[in-house]
mmCIF file of C-alpha atoms and ligand atoms in Angstrom:
data_model
loop_
_atom_site.group_PDB
_atom_site.id
_atom_site.type_symbol
_atom_site.label_atom_id
_atom_site.label_comp_id
_atom_site.label_asym_id
_atom_site.label_seq_id
_atom_site.Cartn_x
_atom_site.Cartn_y
_atom_site.Cartn_z
ATOM 1 C CA MET A 1 -15.039 -114.510 0.219
ATOM 2 C CA LYS A 2 -14.943 -115.529 -3.552
ATOM 3 C CA ASN A 3 -14.433 -118.729 -3.354
ATOM 4 C CA ILE A 4 -12.318 -121.260 -5.527
ATOM 5 C CA VAL A 5 -12.867 -124.761 -5.988
ATOM 6 C CA ILE A 6 -10.508 -127.736 -7.000
ATOM 7 C CA LEU A 7 -11.242 -130.541 -9.392
ATOM 8 C CA ILE A 8 -8.540 -134.350 -8.424
ATOM 9 C CA SER A 9 -7.926 -137.693 -9.284
ATOM 10 C CA GLY A 10 -4.589 -137.805 -8.649
ATOM 11 C CA SER A 11 -1.829 -136.753 -5.403
ATOM 12 C CA GLY A 12 -2.856 -133.437 -5.694
ATOM 13 C CA SER A 13 -0.011 -131.416 -5.828
ATOM 14 C CA ASN A 14 -1.222 -128.634 -8.119
ATOM 15 C CA MET A 15 -3.372 -128.268 -5.787
ATOM 16 C CA ALA A 16 -1.251 -127.856 -2.526
ATOM 17 C CA ALA A 17 0.928 -125.207 -5.025
ATOM 18 C CA ILE A 18 -2.124 -123.331 -5.318
ATOM 19 C CA ALA A 19 -3.315 -123.301 -1.131
ATOM 20 C CA ARG A 20 0.097 -122.716 -0.347
ATOM 21 C CA THR A 21 0.501 -119.651 -2.503
ATOM 22 C CA ALA A 22 -2.508 -118.656 -1.340
ATOM 23 C CA GLN A 23 -1.541 -118.487 2.337
ATOM 24 C CA LYS A 24 1.957 -117.890 1.547
ATOM 25 C CA GLU A 25 0.187 -115.069 -0.542
ATOM 26 C CA ARG A 26 -2.390 -113.810 2.390
ATOM 27 C CA TRP A 27 -4.637 -114.296 -1.160
ATOM 28 C CA HIS A 28 -7.870 -114.278 1.601
ATOM 29 C CA ASP A 29 -7.112 -110.507 3.626
ATOM 30 C CA LYS A 30 -5.355 -109.204 0.037
ATOM 31 C CA LEU A 31 -7.493 -110.635 -2.562
ATOM 32 C CA GLY A 32 -10.958 -111.874 -0.148
ATOM 33 C CA VAL A 33 -10.327 -115.575 -2.268
ATOM 34 C CA ARG A 34 -9.673 -118.597 -0.618
ATOM 35 C CA VAL A 35 -9.685 -122.549 -1.603
ATOM 36 C CA ALA A 36 -12.765 -123.352 -0.558
ATOM 37 C CA ALA A 37 -12.996 -127.041 -1.333
ATOM 38 C CA VAL A 38 -11.338 -129.737 -3.571
ATOM 39 C CA ILE A 39 -13.412 -132.862 -4.495
ATOM 40 C CA SER A 40 -11.928 -136.152 -6.404
ATOM 41 C CA ASN A 41 -13.353 -137.825 -8.860
ATOM 42 C CA LYS A 42 -11.068 -140.949 -6.841
ATOM 43 C CA ALA A 43 -12.286 -142.141 -3.182
ATOM 44 C CA GLU A 44 -8.274 -142.732 -3.115
ATOM 45 C CA ALA A 45 -6.103 -139.870 -4.319
ATOM 46 C CA LYS A 46 -3.194 -139.096 -2.010
ATOM 47 C CA GLY A 47 -4.115 -134.805 -2.843
ATOM 48 C CA LEU A 48 -6.972 -134.922 0.027
ATOM 49 C CA ALA A 49 -4.653 -135.634 3.218
ATOM 50 C CA LEU A 50 -2.801 -132.875 1.719
ATOM 51 C CA ALA A 51 -6.167 -130.867 1.851
ATOM 52 C CA LYS A 52 -7.945 -131.536 4.807
ATOM 53 C CA GLU A 53 -3.713 -130.650 6.588
ATOM 54 C CA PHE A 54 -4.527 -126.970 4.820
ATOM 55 C CA GLY A 55 -7.753 -126.812 5.927
ATOM 56 C CA ILE A 56 -9.493 -127.429 3.012
ATOM 57 C CA ALA A 57 -12.948 -128.751 3.040
ATOM 58 C CA THR A 58 -12.807 -131.761 1.102
ATOM 59 C CA ASP A 59 -15.814 -134.052 -1.101
ATOM 60 C CA VAL A 60 -15.455 -137.290 -2.811
ATOM 61 C CA LEU A 61 -17.618 -138.038 -6.784
ATOM 62 C CA SER A 62 -16.428 -141.561 -7.762
ATOM 63 C CA HIS A 63 -17.303 -141.235 -11.446
ATOM 64 C CA ARG A 64 -17.777 -145.130 -11.264
ATOM 65 C CA ASP A 65 -21.461 -144.682 -9.307
ATOM 66 C CA PHE A 66 -23.492 -142.351 -12.348
ATOM 67 C CA GLU A 67 -24.456 -143.991 -15.787
ATOM 68 C CA SER A 68 -23.509 -141.380 -18.452
ATOM 69 C CA ARG A 69 -21.362 -139.101 -18.089
ATOM 70 C CA GLU A 70 -24.015 -136.505 -18.133
ATOM 71 C CA ALA A 71 -25.660 -138.216 -14.548
ATOM 72 C CA PHE A 72 -21.836 -137.809 -13.461
ATOM 73 C CA ASP A 73 -21.186 -134.490 -14.179
ATOM 74 C CA ALA A 74 -24.791 -133.138 -13.198
ATOM 75 C CA ALA A 75 -23.834 -133.920 -9.679
ATOM 76 C CA LEU A 76 -20.767 -133.399 -9.590
ATOM 77 C CA MET A 77 -21.857 -129.285 -10.127
ATOM 78 C CA ALA A 78 -23.653 -129.347 -7.653
ATOM 79 C CA ARG A 79 -21.171 -130.308 -5.315
ATOM 80 C CA ILE A 80 -19.368 -127.766 -6.607
ATOM 81 C CA GLU A 81 -22.722 -125.719 -7.221
ATOM 82 C CA ALA A 82 -22.383 -126.110 -2.741
ATOM 83 C CA HIS A 83 -19.683 -123.905 -2.826
ATOM 84 C CA ALA A 84 -20.287 -120.805 -5.653
ATOM 85 C CA PRO A 85 -17.160 -120.306 -6.551
ATOM 86 C CA GLN A 86 -15.724 -117.827 -8.573
ATOM 87 C CA LEU A 87 -13.790 -119.676 -10.565
ATOM 88 C CA VAL A 88 -13.183 -124.161 -10.778
ATOM 89 C CA VAL A 89 -9.418 -125.193 -11.504
ATOM 90 C CA LEU A 90 -8.755 -129.151 -12.602
ATOM 91 C CA ALA A 91 -5.680 -129.540 -10.941
ATOM 92 C CA GLY A 92 -5.701 -133.387 -12.304
ATOM 93 C CA PHE A 93 -8.285 -133.837 -13.012
ATOM 94 C CA MET A 94 -9.292 -136.674 -15.283
ATOM 95 C CA ARG A 95 -12.245 -137.240 -16.673
ATOM 96 C CA ILE A 96 -13.260 -134.881 -19.859
ATOM 97 C CA LEU A 97 -16.552 -131.990 -18.939
ATOM 98 C CA THR A 98 -19.805 -132.499 -21.076
ATOM 99 C CA PRO A 99 -20.725 -129.431 -23.136
ATOM 100 C CA GLY A 100 -22.856 -129.011 -20.502
ATOM 101 C CA PHE A 101 -20.708 -128.479 -17.315
ATOM 102 C CA VAL A 102 -18.863 -126.406 -18.817
ATOM 103 C CA GLY A 103 -21.277 -124.327 -20.308
ATOM 104 C CA HIS A 104 -22.143 -123.394 -16.505
ATOM 105 C CA TYR A 105 -18.995 -122.284 -16.250
ATOM 106 C CA ALA A 106 -17.465 -121.064 -18.881
ATOM 107 C CA GLY A 107 -14.975 -118.421 -18.113
ATOM 108 C CA ARG A 108 -14.070 -119.959 -14.707
ATOM 109 C CA LEU A 109 -13.288 -122.743 -15.898
ATOM 110 C CA ILE A 110 -9.581 -122.953 -15.572
ATOM 111 C CA ASN A 111 -7.116 -126.075 -16.583
ATOM 112 C CA ILE A 112 -3.166 -126.858 -16.044
ATOM 113 C CA HIS A 113 -2.493 -128.795 -19.580
ATOM 114 C CA PRO A 114 1.298 -131.334 -20.063
ATOM 115 C CA SER A 115 2.575 -130.021 -22.467
ATOM 116 C CA LEU A 116 2.887 -126.230 -24.992
ATOM 117 C CA LEU A 117 -0.223 -126.362 -26.210
ATOM 118 C CA PRO A 118 -1.335 -126.945 -28.943
ATOM 119 C CA ALA A 119 1.234 -129.905 -28.872
ATOM 120 C CA PHE A 120 -0.059 -132.857 -27.613
ATOM 121 C CA THR A 121 -3.470 -132.849 -26.608
ATOM 122 C CA GLY A 122 -4.687 -135.370 -24.712
ATOM 123 C CA LEU A 123 -2.714 -138.062 -23.193
ATOM 124 C CA HIS A 124 0.752 -140.036 -22.674
ATOM 125 C CA THR A 125 2.345 -136.063 -23.475
ATOM 126 C CA HIS A 126 5.676 -136.813 -22.213
ATOM 127 C CA GLN A 127 6.254 -139.900 -23.805
ATOM 128 C CA ARG A 128 5.420 -138.312 -26.972
ATOM 129 C CA ALA A 129 7.436 -135.477 -27.073
ATOM 130 C CA ILE A 130 10.233 -137.587 -25.739
ATOM 131 C CA ASP A 131 9.163 -140.103 -29.529
ATOM 132 C CA MET A 132 8.701 -136.784 -30.799
ATOM 133 C CA GLY A 133 12.576 -135.785 -30.826
ATOM 134 C CA CYS A 134 11.282 -132.159 -28.884
ATOM 135 C CA ARG A 135 13.876 -130.511 -27.259
ATOM 136 C CA LEU A 136 11.731 -128.240 -25.770
ATOM 137 C CA ALA A 137 8.591 -129.786 -23.882
ATOM 138 C CA GLY A 138 5.762 -127.791 -20.578
ATOM 139 C CA THR A 139 2.614 -127.179 -18.957
ATOM 140 C CA THR A 140 -0.272 -124.798 -20.672
ATOM 141 C CA VAL A 141 -3.136 -123.035 -17.583
ATOM 142 C CA HIS A 142 -5.688 -122.367 -19.964
ATOM 143 C CA GLN A 143 -9.326 -121.584 -19.853
ATOM 144 C CA VAL A 144 -11.187 -125.530 -20.509
ATOM 145 C CA THR A 145 -14.401 -125.157 -22.976
ATOM 146 C CA ALA A 146 -15.936 -128.022 -24.655
ATOM 147 C CA GLU A 147 -13.282 -129.057 -27.188
ATOM 148 C CA LEU A 148 -10.178 -130.384 -25.175
ATOM 149 C CA ASP A 149 -7.438 -128.891 -24.191
ATOM 150 C CA HIS A 150 -8.340 -125.276 -27.232
ATOM 151 C CA GLY A 151 -9.197 -122.662 -24.539
ATOM 152 C CA ASP A 152 -7.406 -120.186 -24.392
ATOM 153 C CA ILE A 153 -3.627 -120.005 -23.255
ATOM 154 C CA LEU A 154 -4.019 -117.435 -19.731
ATOM 155 C CA ALA A 155 0.334 -119.323 -18.752
ATOM 156 C CA GLN A 156 3.111 -121.028 -20.218
ATOM 157 C CA ALA A 157 5.994 -122.101 -18.912
ATOM 158 C CA ALA A 158 8.964 -124.817 -21.332
ATOM 159 C CA VAL A 159 11.475 -127.354 -19.906
ATOM 160 C CA PRO A 160 14.377 -128.852 -21.944
ATOM 161 C CA VAL A 161 13.887 -131.610 -22.997
ATOM 162 C CA LEU A 162 17.732 -133.977 -22.106
ATOM 163 C CA PRO A 163 19.086 -136.985 -24.209
ATOM 164 C CA PHE A 164 18.609 -138.817 -21.575
ATOM 165 C CA ASP A 165 14.376 -138.767 -20.158
ATOM 166 C CA THR A 166 12.441 -140.363 -19.624
ATOM 167 C CA ALA A 167 8.567 -139.789 -18.605
ATOM 168 C CA ASP A 168 8.715 -139.425 -15.784
ATOM 169 C CA THR A 169 11.946 -137.943 -15.712
ATOM 170 C CA LEU A 170 10.296 -134.788 -18.136
ATOM 171 C CA ALA A 171 6.912 -135.132 -16.001
ATOM 172 C CA ALA A 172 9.304 -134.259 -12.612
ATOM 173 C CA ARG A 173 10.929 -130.882 -14.620
ATOM 174 C CA VAL A 174 7.434 -129.944 -15.966
ATOM 175 C CA LEU A 175 5.550 -130.198 -12.581
ATOM 176 C CA THR A 176 8.041 -127.950 -11.156
ATOM 177 C CA GLN A 177 7.033 -125.553 -13.018
ATOM 178 C CA GLU A 178 3.400 -126.111 -12.717
ATOM 179 C CA HIS A 179 3.935 -125.787 -10.029
ATOM 180 C CA LEU A 180 4.541 -121.834 -10.160
ATOM 181 C CA ILE A 181 2.951 -120.448 -13.271
ATOM 182 C CA TYR A 182 -0.624 -122.195 -11.849
ATOM 183 C CA PRO A 183 -1.274 -120.596 -8.489
ATOM 184 C CA GLN A 184 0.353 -117.226 -10.516
ATOM 185 C CA ALA A 185 -2.593 -117.778 -13.348
ATOM 186 C CA VAL A 186 -4.990 -118.304 -10.254
ATOM 187 C CA ARG A 187 -4.323 -114.998 -8.570
ATOM 188 C CA SER A 188 -3.986 -113.479 -11.937
ATOM 189 C CA PHE A 189 -7.332 -114.039 -12.495
ATOM 190 C CA PHE A 190 -8.843 -112.687 -9.925
ATOM 191 C CA GLU A 191 -6.802 -109.821 -9.826
ATOM 192 C CA ALA A 192 -7.833 -109.396 -13.619
ATOM 193 C CA LYS A 193 -11.062 -109.006 -12.390
ATOM 194 C CA ALA A 194 -10.831 -106.473 -9.889
ATOM 195 C CA SER A 195 -9.115 -104.623 -12.059
ATOM 196 C CA SER A 196 -12.145 -104.588 -14.225
ATOM 197 C CA ALA A 197 -15.059 -104.168 -11.566
HETATM 198 N N1 NHR B 201 -13.079 -131.071 -20.138
HETATM 199 C C1 NHR B 201 -13.185 -130.715 -21.436
HETATM 200 N N2 NHR B 201 -14.427 -130.844 -21.694
HETATM 201 N N3 NHR B 201 -11.956 -129.473 -21.140
HETATM 202 C C2 NHR B 201 -11.290 -130.207 -21.292
HETATM 203 O O1 NHR B 201 -9.158 -128.768 -21.575
HETATM 204 C C3 NHR B 201 -11.047 -131.022 -20.159
HETATM 205 C C4 NHR B 201 -11.530 -131.386 -20.315
HETATM 206 C C5 NHR B 201 -11.397 -132.482 -18.891
HETATM 207 C C6 NHR B 201 -9.965 -132.961 -18.809
HETATM 208 C C7 NHR B 201 -8.116 -132.323 -18.696
HETATM 209 C C8 NHR B 201 -7.275 -132.852 -19.715
HETATM 210 C C9 NHR B 201 -5.260 -132.773 -19.911
HETATM 211 O O2 NHR B 201 -4.877 -132.024 -19.005
HETATM 212 C C10 NHR B 201 -9.663 -131.457 -18.923
HETATM 213 C C11 NHR B 201 -9.209 -131.356 -19.774
HETATM 214 C C12 NHR B 201 -8.285 -136.202 -18.591
HETATM 215 C C13 NHR B 201 -8.635 -136.718 -19.728
HETATM 216 C C14 NHR B 201 -9.330 -138.256 -20.415
HETATM 217 O O3 NHR B 201 -9.058 -138.823 -21.909
HETATM 218 C C15 NHR B 201 -8.077 -135.799 -21.343
HETATM 219 C C16 NHR B 201 -7.263 -135.248 -21.109
HETATM 220 C C17 NHR B 201 -7.530 -134.097 -20.314
HETATM 221 C C18 NHR B 201 -8.146 -135.454 -18.747
HETATM 222 N N4 NHR B 201 -9.458 -138.289 -19.353
HETATM 223 C C19 NHR B 201 -10.454 -139.794 -19.933
HETATM 224 C C20 NHR B 201 -11.618 -140.136 -19.800
HETATM 225 O O4 NHR B 201 -12.117 -141.020 -20.767
HETATM 226 C C21 NHR B 201 -10.342 -140.737 -18.673
HETATM 227 C C22 NHR B 201 -9.039 -141.263 -18.166
HETATM 228 C C23 NHR B 201 -8.438 -142.270 -17.245
HETATM 229 O O5 NHR B 201 -9.490 -141.528 -16.067
HETATM 230 O O6 NHR B 201 -6.808 -142.077 -17.270
HETATM 231 O O7 NHR B 201 -12.285 -138.853 -19.225
HETATM 232 O O8 NHR B 201 -4.715 -133.156 -19.858
HETATM 233 C C1 GAR B 202 0.312 -132.360 -13.890
HETATM 234 O O1 GAR B 202 1.316 -132.546 -14.174
HETATM 235 C C2 GAR B 202 -0.742 -132.272 -14.761
HETATM 236 O O2 GAR B 202 -0.342 -131.448 -15.491
HETATM 237 C C3 GAR B 202 -1.732 -133.128 -15.476
HETATM 238 O O3 GAR B 202 -1.778 -133.708 -13.833
HETATM 239 C C4 GAR B 202 -0.343 -134.260 -13.210
HETATM 240 C C5 GAR B 202 -1.312 -133.380 -12.270
HETATM 241 O O4 GAR B 202 -0.230 -133.882 -10.893
HETATM 242 N N1 GAR B 202 -2.719 -133.302 -15.899
HETATM 243 C C6 GAR B 202 -3.270 -134.118 -16.425
HETATM 244 O O5 GAR B 202 -2.310 -135.178 -16.962
HETATM 245 C C7 GAR B 202 -4.717 -133.753 -17.197
HETATM 246 N N2 GAR B 202 -5.144 -135.329 -17.524
HETATM 247 P P1 GAR B 202 -1.415 -133.033 -9.929
HETATM 248 O O6 GAR B 202 -2.391 -133.831 -8.934
HETATM 249 O O7 GAR B 202 -0.349 -133.531 -8.564
HETATM 250 O O8 GAR B 202 -1.099 -132.415 -9.665
#
C-alpha cells in the first residue's frame, strides 16, 4: 500500500477533496493508494474532525511546543515517518519548512498555493492580486523546495477577478478550483510513478 500523509493547519477543505476523490475513484483498489494520516500543527483545526469522518488517522503536533523550527520539523518528520509515506501533501499548512525537512522529502512533497505562481509567493495572495488590479487569479500545485513557493509547477487553474471582489469572495472562487485540481494532481503523481516503474 502506498501511503499519503496530508499536513493541514485549518479548515482542511483541500484535504477533504482529496479524501473524497480517493473514495469516489477507488484509489485504494485501482492505484494501491490511501490517505494514511492527517497531521495538523493546530489542535483547533476544523479539518481534523473532517479527517475523522473519512476514517483517516489524525495527529496534532503544535509548533508552539518547540524551541526552534528545526526541532519542530524533526518531530514532525518522526510523526510522518510512522506512516512511511510515498507522498506528503501540504493542504493549507501554514508553517514554513526547514531545508532539512524539505530535502528529506525531495520529489515527494507538494503544496497548493493560492496564486498563479510565480506571481504572489508568500501570504495574503488574494488581497495582493486585487490591489494590483489583476484580471486573473488562481492556484498552483507545486513541488516544495527550500525556496518558498518556487518548486516545479504540477498544475494550475485560473479564475477571473471580478469588479466587486473582496479577498474572501476571490478566495472562495479560487478554492472551488483547488478542490478540482489538487486531487487530480495527487492522482497524476501516482499514475506517473506507476508508468515509470
Ligand atoms: N516550506 C518550504 N520550505 N517551501 C515551500 O514552498 C513551502 C513551505 C511551507 C509551506 C505553503 C505556503 C503557501 O502555499 C508552504 C510552502 C506559510 C507561509 C508563512 O509565511 C508562507 C507560505 C506558505 C505557508 N508562514 C508563517 C511562518 O512563520 C506563519 C504564518 C501563520 O502561522 O499564519 O512559518 O502559501
Ligand atoms: C487554500 O486556499 C490554500 O491554497 C491556502 O489556504 C487555503 C486552505 O484551505 N494555502 C495557503 O495559504 C498556504 N499558505 P483548506 O484548509 O480548506 O484546504
